[in-house]
Coordinates of C-alpha atoms in Angstrom, one line a residue:
M1 CA 125.0 89.0 113.0
E2 CA 121.5 88.8 115.4
K3 CA 119.0 91.8 115.6
T4 CA 120.0 92.6 119.2
K5 CA 124.2 93.5 118.4
R6 CA 123.2 96.2 116.8
I7 CA 120.9 97.8 119.0
S8 CA 122.4 101.3 119.8
K9 CA 121.8 103.5 123.3
P10 CA 120.0 105.6 120.9
F11 CA 117.6 103.9 119.2
V12 CA 116.9 102.4 123.0
I13 CA 115.7 105.9 123.9
F14 CA 113.4 106.1 120.4
A15 CA 111.9 102.2 121.0
F16 CA 110.5 103.3 123.9
V17 CA 109.0 106.2 123.1
V18 CA 107.5 104.4 120.5
T19 CA 106.6 102.2 122.8
I20 CA 104.5 103.9 124.7
F21 CA 103.5 106.8 122.3
P22 CA 100.5 104.2 121.2
A23 CA 99.0 104.2 125.0
I24 CA 99.3 108.1 125.0
F25 CA 96.3 108.3 122.2
I26 CA 94.9 105.5 122.6
Q27 CA 92.7 106.9 125.8
K28 CA 91.6 109.5 123.5
A29 CA 90.4 107.0 120.8
L30 CA 88.1 105.2 122.3
A31 CA 84.7 106.2 121.2
E32 CA 80.8 104.8 121.8
G33 CA 79.7 102.4 119.3
V34 CA 78.1 102.4 116.2
S35 CA 75.3 101.0 116.5
P36 CA 73.6 99.2 113.5
D37 CA 70.9 102.4 112.2
E38 CA 74.2 104.5 112.6
A39 CA 76.2 102.4 110.2
K40 CA 73.7 102.4 108.2
Q41 CA 73.5 106.1 108.2
L42 CA 77.0 106.6 108.0
R43 CA 77.0 104.0 104.8
D44 CA 74.3 106.3 103.4
E45 CA 76.4 109.7 104.4
V46 CA 79.8 108.4 102.6
R47 CA 77.8 107.5 99.5
E48 CA 76.5 111.1 99.6
M49 CA 80.3 112.3 99.8
F50 CA 80.9 109.9 96.8
Y51 CA 78.3 111.5 94.7
H52 CA 79.2 115.2 96.2
A53 CA 82.9 114.8 94.8
F54 CA 81.4 113.0 91.3
D55 CA 78.8 115.0 90.7
G56 CA 81.3 117.9 91.2
Y57 CA 84.2 116.5 89.0
M58 CA 81.6 115.4 86.3
N59 CA 79.8 119.2 86.4
H60 CA 82.4 121.3 86.6
A61 CA 86.1 119.3 85.6
F62 CA 85.1 116.6 83.5
P63 CA 86.4 115.3 80.7
L64 CA 89.9 117.0 82.4
D65 CA 91.5 114.3 84.2
E66 CA 90.5 115.7 87.8
L67 CA 89.2 117.9 90.0
R68 CA 90.1 121.2 91.7
P69 CA 86.9 121.4 94.2
L70 CA 88.1 124.8 96.0
T71 CA 87.6 126.7 92.3
C72 CA 85.3 124.2 90.9
T73 CA 87.5 123.6 87.6
G74 CA 89.1 120.9 86.4
E75 CA 92.9 120.4 85.3
D76 CA 95.1 117.1 83.7
T77 CA 97.0 115.2 85.7
L78 CA 97.7 112.1 83.3
G79 CA 97.3 112.9 80.0
G80 CA 93.7 114.1 79.8
Y81 CA 91.5 110.5 79.1
A82 CA 88.9 111.7 81.8
L83 CA 90.7 109.7 85.0
T84 CA 88.3 110.5 87.5
L85 CA 85.2 109.0 85.7
I86 CA 87.5 105.7 84.7
D87 CA 88.6 105.7 88.7
S88 CA 85.1 105.7 89.9
L89 CA 83.0 102.9 87.6
D90 CA 83.5 100.5 89.9
M91 CA 82.3 102.2 92.7
L92 CA 79.1 103.8 90.9
A93 CA 78.8 99.6 90.3
L94 CA 78.7 98.5 94.3
L95 CA 76.8 101.4 94.6
G96 CA 74.1 100.1 92.1
D97 CA 74.0 103.0 90.0
R98 CA 73.2 101.3 86.6
E99 CA 72.4 104.4 85.2
R100 CA 75.6 105.9 85.2
F101 CA 77.4 103.3 84.7
A102 CA 76.3 102.2 82.0
T103 CA 76.0 105.8 80.2
S104 CA 80.1 106.4 82.0
V105 CA 80.7 102.7 79.7
E106 CA 79.1 103.9 76.9
W107 CA 80.8 107.3 77.1
I108 CA 84.4 106.1 77.3
G109 CA 84.1 103.6 74.7
N110 CA 82.8 106.0 72.4
N111 CA 84.8 108.6 73.4
L112 CA 88.2 107.9 74.4
R113 CA 91.5 106.9 72.8
F114 CA 95.1 106.6 74.0
D115 CA 97.9 108.7 72.5
I116 CA 101.2 108.6 74.4
V117 CA 102.7 111.3 73.0
R118 CA 99.8 113.8 73.1
A119 CA 99.1 112.9 77.0
V120 CA 102.8 113.8 77.1
L121 CA 102.4 117.7 75.4
S122 CA 99.7 117.9 77.5
V123 CA 100.8 117.8 81.0
N124 CA 104.2 118.4 80.4
K125 CA 106.0 115.5 82.2
T126 CA 106.3 111.9 81.6
V127 CA 103.2 110.0 81.7
S128 CA 103.8 107.2 84.8
V129 CA 103.9 103.6 83.4
F130 CA 102.3 103.2 87.1
E131 CA 100.3 105.8 87.7
T132 CA 98.4 105.0 83.8
T133 CA 98.7 101.0 84.5
I134 CA 96.4 100.9 88.4
R135 CA 94.2 104.2 87.2
I136 CA 93.1 103.7 83.7
L137 CA 93.9 100.4 82.8
G138 CA 92.7 99.0 86.0
G139 CA 89.4 100.5 86.2
L140 CA 88.7 99.7 82.8
L141 CA 89.2 95.9 83.3
S142 CA 87.2 96.1 86.5
A143 CA 84.2 98.3 84.6
H144 CA 84.9 95.9 81.6
L145 CA 84.7 92.4 84.4
I146 CA 81.7 93.8 86.2
A147 CA 79.7 95.3 83.1
S148 CA 80.5 91.6 80.2
D149 CA 78.8 89.8 83.0
Y150 CA 75.0 88.6 84.1
A151 CA 76.4 87.5 87.0
T152 CA 77.3 90.7 88.5
G153 CA 73.7 91.9 87.8
M154 CA 75.2 95.1 86.1
K155 CA 75.3 94.2 82.9
I156 CA 74.9 96.4 79.9
P157 CA 72.5 94.5 77.3
S158 CA 74.5 96.8 74.1
Y159 CA 78.1 96.5 76.0
D160 CA 80.8 94.7 73.5
D161 CA 84.2 94.7 74.6
Q162 CA 84.7 97.8 74.0
L163 CA 87.0 98.7 77.9
L164 CA 88.7 95.7 77.0
H165 CA 89.6 96.9 73.3
L166 CA 90.5 99.9 75.1
C167 CA 92.9 97.8 77.8
E168 CA 94.4 96.4 74.8
D169 CA 95.6 99.4 72.8
L170 CA 97.1 100.8 76.5
A171 CA 98.9 98.3 77.3
Q172 CA 100.8 97.5 73.9
R173 CA 101.4 101.7 73.7
L174 CA 102.9 100.7 76.8
L175 CA 105.6 97.3 76.4
P176 CA 108.2 99.7 75.3
A177 CA 108.8 100.9 79.0
F178 CA 109.1 96.9 80.1
D179 CA 112.4 96.3 77.5
T180 CA 114.9 97.0 80.3
P181 CA 118.2 95.0 80.8
T182 CA 116.7 94.2 84.2
G183 CA 112.9 94.2 83.0
A184 CA 111.6 96.8 84.9
R185 CA 109.7 99.9 82.8
N186 CA 111.5 102.8 83.2
L187 CA 109.7 105.9 83.0
Y188 CA 111.7 107.3 79.6
D189 CA 110.4 104.7 77.9
C190 CA 106.5 105.4 79.1
I191 CA 106.4 108.0 75.9
N192 CA 104.8 105.3 72.7
T193 CA 108.0 106.2 70.5
K194 CA 105.5 104.4 67.6
I195 CA 105.1 107.7 65.9
K196 CA 103.3 107.1 62.9
E197 CA 100.6 106.6 64.5
F198 CA 100.0 110.1 66.5
L199 CA 100.5 112.3 63.2
L200 CA 102.6 114.6 65.2
D201 CA 105.4 116.7 63.7
L202 CA 109.2 115.0 64.7
S203 CA 110.6 117.8 65.5
I204 CA 108.7 118.9 68.0
Y205 CA 108.1 115.5 69.9
C206 CA 111.9 115.1 69.6
M207 CA 112.2 118.2 71.5
E208 CA 110.3 117.4 73.8
L209 CA 112.0 114.5 74.6
M210 CA 115.3 116.5 75.3
K211 CA 113.4 118.7 77.5
L212 CA 112.3 115.1 79.5
K213 CA 115.7 113.7 79.6
A214 CA 117.0 117.2 80.7
R215 CA 114.6 117.5 83.6
H216 CA 113.5 114.1 85.0
N217 CA 116.5 111.1 85.5
L218 CA 114.8 108.4 83.3
S219 CA 117.0 105.4 84.3
V220 CA 115.3 105.2 87.7
T221 CA 111.9 103.6 88.9
S222 CA 111.3 102.6 92.1
T223 CA 110.9 99.3 93.1
A224 CA 106.6 100.3 93.6
G225 CA 106.9 101.5 90.5
G226 CA 108.9 98.1 88.6
G227 CA 106.8 95.7 91.2
T228 CA 103.3 96.4 90.9
L229 CA 102.1 96.1 87.4
T230 CA 101.1 92.1 88.1
L231 CA 97.5 92.4 88.6
E232 CA 96.1 94.5 85.8
F233 CA 98.9 93.0 82.9
G234 CA 98.2 89.3 83.9
V235 CA 94.4 89.8 83.9
L236 CA 94.6 91.3 80.6
S237 CA 96.6 88.1 79.6
R238 CA 94.4 86.6 80.6
L239 CA 90.9 87.9 79.1
T240 CA 93.1 88.0 75.5
N241 CA 94.9 85.0 75.5
D242 CA 97.9 87.2 74.9
P243 CA 100.5 86.1 77.7
V244 CA 103.0 88.6 77.2
F245 CA 101.3 91.4 79.3
E246 CA 101.4 89.0 81.9
Q247 CA 105.0 88.4 81.6
V248 CA 106.5 91.6 80.6
T249 CA 105.6 92.5 84.5
K250 CA 106.9 89.3 86.0
N251 CA 110.1 89.5 84.7
A252 CA 109.9 93.2 86.1
V253 CA 108.9 91.3 89.1
H254 CA 111.9 89.2 89.3
G255 CA 114.6 92.0 88.5
I256 CA 114.0 93.7 90.8
W257 CA 114.0 90.3 93.5
A258 CA 117.1 89.3 92.0
R259 CA 118.8 92.7 93.1
R260 CA 117.8 92.0 96.5
S261 CA 120.1 92.2 99.5
K262 CA 121.9 88.9 101.2
L263 CA 118.8 90.2 103.9
N264 CA 116.5 89.9 101.7
L265 CA 115.5 93.7 101.6
V266 CA 115.2 95.6 98.7
G267 CA 115.7 99.3 97.8
A268 CA 113.3 102.3 97.3
H269 CA 114.7 102.8 94.3
I270 CA 116.8 101.2 91.1
N271 CA 118.8 101.9 88.0
V272 CA 116.2 99.9 85.2
F273 CA 120.0 99.9 83.1
T274 CA 122.2 99.1 85.5
G275 CA 120.6 97.2 87.8
E276 CA 122.2 99.1 90.6
W277 CA 120.4 100.3 94.0
T278 CA 120.1 104.3 93.9
Q279 CA 118.4 104.0 96.7
K280 CA 118.7 101.6 99.1
D281 CA 116.8 102.8 102.0
A282 CA 114.3 99.7 103.4
G283 CA 110.8 100.2 104.0
I284 CA 107.2 99.3 103.6
G285 CA 105.9 102.7 102.8
T286 CA 107.1 105.0 100.1
S287 CA 108.5 103.7 96.8
I288 CA 108.4 100.1 98.1
D289 CA 105.2 99.8 99.7
S290 CA 102.5 98.1 96.6
Y291 CA 105.6 95.7 95.8
Y292 CA 105.0 93.5 98.6
E293 CA 100.9 93.9 98.4
Y294 CA 101.4 92.6 94.9
L295 CA 103.9 90.0 95.5
L296 CA 100.6 88.4 97.4
K297 CA 97.4 89.3 95.2
A298 CA 99.2 88.1 92.5
Y299 CA 99.2 84.7 94.3
L300 CA 95.7 84.6 95.8
L301 CA 94.3 85.9 92.3
F302 CA 96.6 83.7 89.2
G303 CA 97.4 80.9 91.8
D304 CA 101.4 81.9 90.6
E305 CA 103.6 80.1 93.8
E306 CA 106.3 81.5 92.4
Y307 CA 104.7 84.5 93.7
L308 CA 104.0 83.4 96.9
F309 CA 107.9 82.3 97.8
I310 CA 108.8 86.0 97.2
F311 CA 106.1 87.3 99.2
Q312 CA 107.2 84.4 102.2
E313 CA 110.8 85.7 102.1
A314 CA 110.2 89.4 101.6
Y315 CA 107.6 89.6 104.4
R316 CA 109.4 87.4 106.6
A317 CA 112.6 89.6 106.1
A318 CA 110.7 92.7 106.8
M319 CA 108.7 92.0 110.3
H320 CA 112.7 91.1 111.1
Y321 CA 114.4 93.9 110.4
L322 CA 111.7 96.9 109.8
Y323 CA 109.3 96.2 112.6
N324 CA 109.8 97.4 116.1
D325 CA 106.4 96.6 117.0
P326 CA 103.8 98.5 116.6
W327 CA 105.8 100.7 114.0
Y328 CA 107.7 100.2 111.4
V329 CA 111.1 101.6 110.9
E330 CA 113.9 102.1 107.1
V331 CA 116.5 100.7 106.8
N332 CA 119.9 100.5 104.8
M333 CA 119.0 97.1 102.7
D334 CA 122.9 95.6 102.9
S335 CA 123.5 96.3 107.1
A336 CA 119.8 96.7 108.6
A337 CA 120.9 100.7 110.2
I338 CA 118.3 102.8 110.9
V339 CA 118.2 104.7 108.7
W340 CA 114.3 107.2 109.2
P341 CA 112.6 106.5 112.7
L342 CA 109.7 107.7 110.6
F343 CA 105.8 106.7 110.2
N344 CA 104.3 108.1 106.6
S345 CA 101.4 107.8 105.6
L346 CA 101.9 104.8 102.8
Q347 CA 102.4 102.5 105.5
A348 CA 99.2 102.7 106.8
F349 CA 98.3 99.7 104.1
W350 CA 100.2 96.9 105.9
P351 CA 97.8 96.4 108.8
G352 CA 95.1 95.3 106.0
L353 CA 97.8 93.3 103.8
Q354 CA 98.6 91.4 107.1
V355 CA 95.0 90.5 107.4
L356 CA 95.0 89.0 103.8
A357 CA 98.4 87.5 105.1
G358 CA 96.2 86.2 108.3
D359 CA 98.8 88.1 110.3
I360 CA 96.2 89.1 112.2
D361 CA 98.0 90.3 115.8
P362 CA 100.7 92.4 115.0
A363 CA 98.2 94.0 111.8
V364 CA 95.4 94.5 115.1
R365 CA 98.7 97.1 117.0
T366 CA 99.5 98.5 114.3
H367 CA 97.3 99.4 113.4
T368 CA 96.2 101.3 116.5
A369 CA 99.4 102.9 116.7
F370 CA 98.7 104.5 112.9
F371 CA 95.2 105.5 114.3
S372 CA 96.3 107.6 117.2
V373 CA 98.5 109.8 114.9
W374 CA 95.2 110.1 112.9
K375 CA 93.7 111.0 116.3
R376 CA 95.9 113.3 117.4
Y377 CA 95.5 115.2 114.3
G378 CA 92.2 115.1 112.2
F379 CA 94.4 113.2 109.4
T380 CA 97.7 111.7 108.8
P381 CA 100.1 113.6 107.7
E382 CA 102.7 112.5 105.1
G383 CA 105.3 112.1 107.7
F384 CA 105.3 111.6 111.6
N385 CA 108.4 112.0 113.7
L386 CA 108.6 108.5 115.5
A387 CA 111.7 110.3 117.9
T388 CA 110.4 113.6 118.0
L389 CA 106.5 112.9 118.0
S390 CA 105.8 115.6 116.0
V391 CA 105.1 116.5 112.1
Q392 CA 108.7 115.6 109.9
H393 CA 109.1 118.6 108.3
G394 CA 108.2 119.0 105.0
Q395 CA 105.3 116.0 104.8
K396 CA 102.9 118.0 106.6
S397 CA 99.7 117.0 103.6
Y398 CA 97.0 114.9 103.6
P399 CA 96.4 114.0 100.5
L400 CA 93.4 112.5 101.3
R401 CA 94.7 108.9 101.2
P402 CA 93.4 106.0 101.5
E403 CA 94.9 104.0 103.3
L404 CA 94.5 103.8 107.0
M405 CA 90.9 103.0 105.6
E406 CA 91.5 100.4 103.9
S407 CA 93.4 98.6 106.7
T408 CA 90.2 99.1 108.6
Y409 CA 87.6 97.8 106.5
W410 CA 90.0 94.5 106.8
L411 CA 90.6 94.8 110.3
Y412 CA 86.6 95.1 111.0
K413 CA 86.3 91.7 107.9
A414 CA 88.5 89.8 109.7
T415 CA 87.3 90.3 113.5
R416 CA 84.2 92.6 113.7
D417 CA 85.4 93.9 116.5
P418 CA 83.5 97.4 116.9
R419 CA 86.5 99.6 117.8
Y420 CA 86.9 100.0 113.7
L421 CA 83.8 100.6 113.3
D422 CA 84.6 103.7 115.3
A423 CA 88.0 105.2 113.7
G424 CA 85.9 104.7 110.4
R425 CA 83.4 107.1 111.9
D426 CA 86.4 109.6 113.8
M427 CA 87.3 109.2 109.4
V428 CA 84.4 110.1 108.1
A429 CA 84.0 113.5 110.7
S430 CA 87.3 114.4 110.3
L431 CA 86.7 114.3 105.7
Q432 CA 83.3 116.3 106.3
Y433 CA 84.7 119.3 108.9
G434 CA 87.8 119.3 107.3
A435 CA 88.2 118.8 103.6
R436 CA 84.5 119.4 102.1
C437 CA 84.9 121.8 99.1
P438 CA 82.2 123.6 97.3
C439 CA 82.6 121.0 95.1
G440 CA 84.4 118.2 95.7
Y441 CA 86.7 117.5 98.6
C442 CA 90.3 119.2 99.0
H443 CA 93.8 118.2 100.0
I444 CA 94.7 119.6 103.8
S445 CA 98.3 121.0 102.8
D446 CA 98.6 121.5 106.7
V447 CA 97.2 118.5 109.2
E448 CA 98.6 120.8 111.9
F449 CA 96.1 123.7 110.5
H450 CA 94.0 122.0 108.7
K451 CA 94.6 124.3 105.5
Q452 CA 92.9 123.0 102.2
E453 CA 94.4 123.1 99.1
D454 CA 92.7 123.2 95.7
H455 CA 93.3 119.3 94.7
M456 CA 91.7 116.0 94.5
E457 CA 93.1 113.0 93.0
S458 CA 90.8 109.8 91.7
F459 CA 91.9 107.8 93.9
F460 CA 89.5 109.6 96.7
L461 CA 86.5 108.4 94.4
S462 CA 88.1 105.0 93.6
E463 CA 90.0 104.1 97.1
T464 CA 88.9 106.8 100.3
V465 CA 85.6 106.8 100.1
K466 CA 84.4 102.9 98.4
Y467 CA 86.5 101.2 101.8
L468 CA 84.6 103.5 104.3
W469 CA 80.9 102.7 102.5
L470 CA 82.4 99.0 102.5
L471 CA 83.2 99.3 106.3
F472 CA 79.4 100.4 107.0
D473 CA 78.1 98.6 104.8
L474 CA 79.3 95.2 105.9
A475 CA 77.8 95.9 109.6
A476 CA 74.5 97.8 108.3
G477 CA 74.1 93.9 107.0
P478 CA 75.9 93.9 103.0
D479 CA 74.1 94.0 100.4
N480 CA 77.1 94.5 97.2
L481 CA 79.1 92.8 94.5
V482 CA 82.3 92.3 97.0
E483 CA 79.9 91.2 99.8
N484 CA 77.3 89.3 98.0
G485 CA 78.2 89.1 94.7
P486 CA 79.4 85.8 92.7
Y487 CA 82.8 85.7 92.9
K488 CA 85.3 87.1 95.5
Y489 CA 87.2 90.3 94.7
I490 CA 91.0 91.0 94.6
F491 CA 91.2 95.0 95.0
S492 CA 94.1 96.5 93.5
T493 CA 96.4 99.1 95.0
E494 CA 93.9 101.3 93.1
G495 CA 90.8 99.9 94.8
H496 CA 89.8 97.9 91.3
L497 CA 87.8 94.9 92.1
L498 CA 89.2 92.1 90.0
P499 CA 87.3 88.9 90.3
A500 CA 88.6 85.3 90.7
T501 CA 86.5 84.4 88.1
P502 CA 87.8 81.0 86.4
E503 CA 88.7 82.5 83.4
I504 CA 91.4 84.6 85.4
S505 CA 92.4 82.3 88.2
L506 CA 92.0 79.0 86.8
V507 CA 93.0 79.7 83.3
R508 CA 96.1 76.9 83.9
E509 CA 94.5 74.1 85.4
H510 CA 92.8 71.5 83.6
C511 CA 90.0 71.1 85.6
S512 CA 86.8 72.4 85.7
Y513 CA 84.3 73.5 89.0
F514 CA 80.9 73.9 89.0
G515 CA 81.0 73.3 85.0
A516 CA 83.1 76.4 84.6
F517 CA 85.9 77.7 82.2
C518 CA 88.5 75.6 81.1
K519 CA 91.0 76.2 78.2
S520 CA 93.0 72.9 78.5
N521 CA 93.1 73.0 74.4
D522 CA 94.7 76.4 74.2
V523 CA 98.9 75.1 74.3
R524 CA 99.7 78.9 75.8
H525 CA 97.7 77.4 78.7
E526 CA 99.1 74.5 79.8
S527 CA 99.4 74.1 83.3
R528 CA 102.2 75.4 85.7
T529 CA 101.6 72.7 88.3
S530 CA 104.6 70.7 89.0
A531 CA 102.9 67.6 91.2
D532 CA 103.4 64.4 89.6
P533 CA 100.3 63.9 87.5
Q534 CA 99.4 60.6 88.6
E535 CA 98.5 62.1 92.0
T536 CA 95.4 63.6 90.7
N537 CA 93.4 65.7 93.3
D538 CA 95.6 65.0 96.0
T539 CA 94.9 68.1 99.1
R540 CA 98.0 68.5 100.1
F541 CA 99.3 72.1 101.3
H542 CA 101.9 73.7 100.1
R543 CA 104.1 74.5 103.4
S544 CA 103.7 76.5 106.3
W545 CA 101.2 78.3 104.1
D546 CA 96.8 77.0 105.2
P547 CA 94.1 78.0 103.5
I548 CA 91.0 79.2 104.4
S549 CA 87.6 80.3 103.3
Y550 CA 85.9 83.8 102.7
S551 CA 83.1 82.6 104.4
S552 CA 82.0 83.7 107.5
D553 CA 80.6 80.3 108.0
P554 CA 83.1 77.7 108.4
T555 CA 80.9 74.8 108.1
S556 CA 79.1 76.0 104.9
H557 CA 81.5 73.9 101.8
E558 CA 80.6 70.8 104.3
S559 CA 77.8 69.1 102.9
F560 CA 80.1 69.2 99.3
S561 CA 81.0 66.5 97.5
I562 CA 84.7 66.7 96.5
S563 CA 83.7 64.6 93.6
G564 CA 80.8 66.4 92.7
L565 CA 82.8 69.7 92.6
I566 CA 85.6 67.9 90.3
K567 CA 86.4 67.3 86.6
G568 CA 89.0 66.3 84.7
L569 CA 92.5 65.9 85.7
C570 CA 93.5 68.3 88.1
P571 CA 97.3 67.5 89.6
G572 CA 98.1 67.9 93.2
L573 CA 96.3 70.5 95.8
T574 CA 94.7 73.1 92.7
H575 CA 94.4 77.2 93.1
G576 CA 91.2 76.8 93.8
Q577 CA 90.6 74.5 95.9
K578 CA 93.6 77.0 97.7
F579 CA 91.4 79.8 97.0
G580 CA 88.2 78.0 98.2
I581 CA 86.6 78.8 95.1
S582 CA 85.7 75.0 95.4
Y583 CA 86.0 73.5 98.2
L584 CA 87.9 72.8 101.6
A585 CA 90.2 70.2 101.8
A586 CA 88.8 66.5 103.6
T587 CA 88.5 67.2 107.1
D588 CA 90.9 63.6 107.7
T589 CA 93.5 64.7 105.3
A590 CA 93.5 68.6 106.8
H591 CA 93.7 67.6 110.2
E592 CA 96.9 64.8 109.1
D593 CA 98.3 68.0 107.2
E594 CA 97.8 70.5 110.7
T595 CA 99.6 68.2 113.0
T596 CA 102.5 67.5 110.2
N597 CA 103.2 71.1 110.0
Q598 CA 102.0 72.3 113.6
Q599 CA 104.3 74.0 114.6
E600 CA 104.4 76.5 111.5
T601 CA 101.1 77.7 110.7
T602 CA 98.6 79.7 112.5
V603 CA 95.0 79.8 111.8
V604 CA 93.2 83.2 112.9
Q605 CA 89.9 83.6 112.6
S606 CA 86.5 82.1 110.5
H607 CA 86.1 85.7 109.3
S608 CA 89.4 86.0 108.3
V609 CA 90.4 85.9 104.7
V610 CA 92.7 84.1 102.7
V611 CA 95.6 81.9 103.5
V612 CA 97.6 81.8 107.0
S613 CA 101.3 81.9 107.3
N614 CA 103.6 82.4 110.6
P615 CA 106.1 84.8 109.4
N616 CA 108.6 84.4 112.5
V617 CA 108.9 80.5 111.7
E618 CA 112.1 79.3 110.9
H619 CA 112.6 77.2 107.7
S620 CA 115.3 75.0 107.0
Q621 CA 118.8 75.5 105.3
S622 CA 117.7 73.5 102.9
N623 CA 114.1 75.1 102.3
D624 CA 114.5 77.9 102.2
N625 CA 117.6 77.6 99.6
N626 CA 114.8 75.2 97.4
D627 CA 112.7 78.3 97.5
Q628 CA 114.8 80.2 96.1
A629 CA 115.6 78.3 94.0
N630 CA 112.3 78.3 92.8
V631 CA 111.6 82.2 92.4
Q632 CA 115.0 82.5 90.4
D633 CA 114.7 80.4 87.9

């Protein structure tokens, strides 16, 4: 049934309200432009914000997990793993703080040990595989990749892969979580059952498990929780040459996607043992957000086109059923009937993801709408009701979330529009005047009254200030790993830097770029390229998906000789070509391909980031069927 036939009179009223709502606040959002000198001042101010919070944690909370910034104390929230320090490591590297980066890496390598059972007892709750993966595993992996590589400029001479060994140990302890019929992880198996490794009294352990089972529905996971592990586990597989980590997380993605509705929508929560959806609300925010994010980013980092196929289908469905320009709503995954006309703060990552996908225009409009909510309150509440234009009851808090800053950074990177610097300046002002506390930055428990709460999530340091600092550093003339470093970086959902090194991104290829990494002799890393081996060094693009360079200079690759960059056998178009690691396609061939797919691709400005897609393109039925068959195989 066509979407227009489902729209009721109440929704027409709602649609009218949310369409005019941004205009109410856009006039207030206009500000004087940020000059280059002010951009430098703001960059330095954000640096000071980071150190105010980081030093507050180190002085008053370390080695506990997180800081209580009002009372200048600490608390364990994830198991007692010095969480905030781990989450801050790559930010220290970005800031060029060699001494603190090296000291922190050394301490963690010498002192950190993982004991999931004791962690459960210490925090008196289940230890989330999702949070442990994105915060601890991701933070350790990012720091390892920086500390072990001379090309980053932050190589630690005495470092001997200690963090990588910790990552492998932690991931091994989390593997039982994926032993379910759907492949998605579950909270019950977040607890490592190898009791003999921990010298813990068995009766206490079993008693705690019984309490946990009674307190939680341990068979249910969120879509985001089950499908947002591929980057960290995939990188670990490629660094350790052990495919099991990558495979279990890919199985989890398959398990969720295989149970999508006929509309290609996924719900919010699923029973990992029965495969039944326990909450069928489909959206782009709470409980689902990073599932979409990791589909695209796993393709960009690993070059596995299966993730791309799933993302294309999922993104097309989201834009068709959830997008009510410029807002997004939640609908029933089976009928597409509207469930919630609600903006929740986790949706704010979406414009940034659209930049990565090259869909800039809707990203600009949606960011404007989301930022208008920030302007109204000084922060974004967890929920904002689009029908009543008021804060959703019970969702008045702002826990220092980074998603709006993230999208602001990506949109400025793609467009260089000064409005995003103005937005960043307003965000800094709000945090400084509303959230700054004696020892760090506080949660805001009520955005209408700016009431502070004695808690500071570790992601404030790993994401919120990181994206603000990157925004102003980019405007001031970038001098950091991300913009000027040796690699292109993919950001994890926790903001950790995962580089597209040959070891990670080209590990399955049969060719070596610039004489770089090649593992063609490793049988576990044979190429998955499906093209005819006779078609070597071909420059065909995947249908409706056109790569563009990260470089802001579209001519930066013109002087390169194709034959001079590639060694060995490269069947079909390689991931290196798609991602811009080696070179863009030859002009004539690219033009020929562009002509073939002229109605299916939309090229954006040279500042856009990775790939371009038109989500409104309607593929032929045969192509859709082929894509779905490839996904489900």
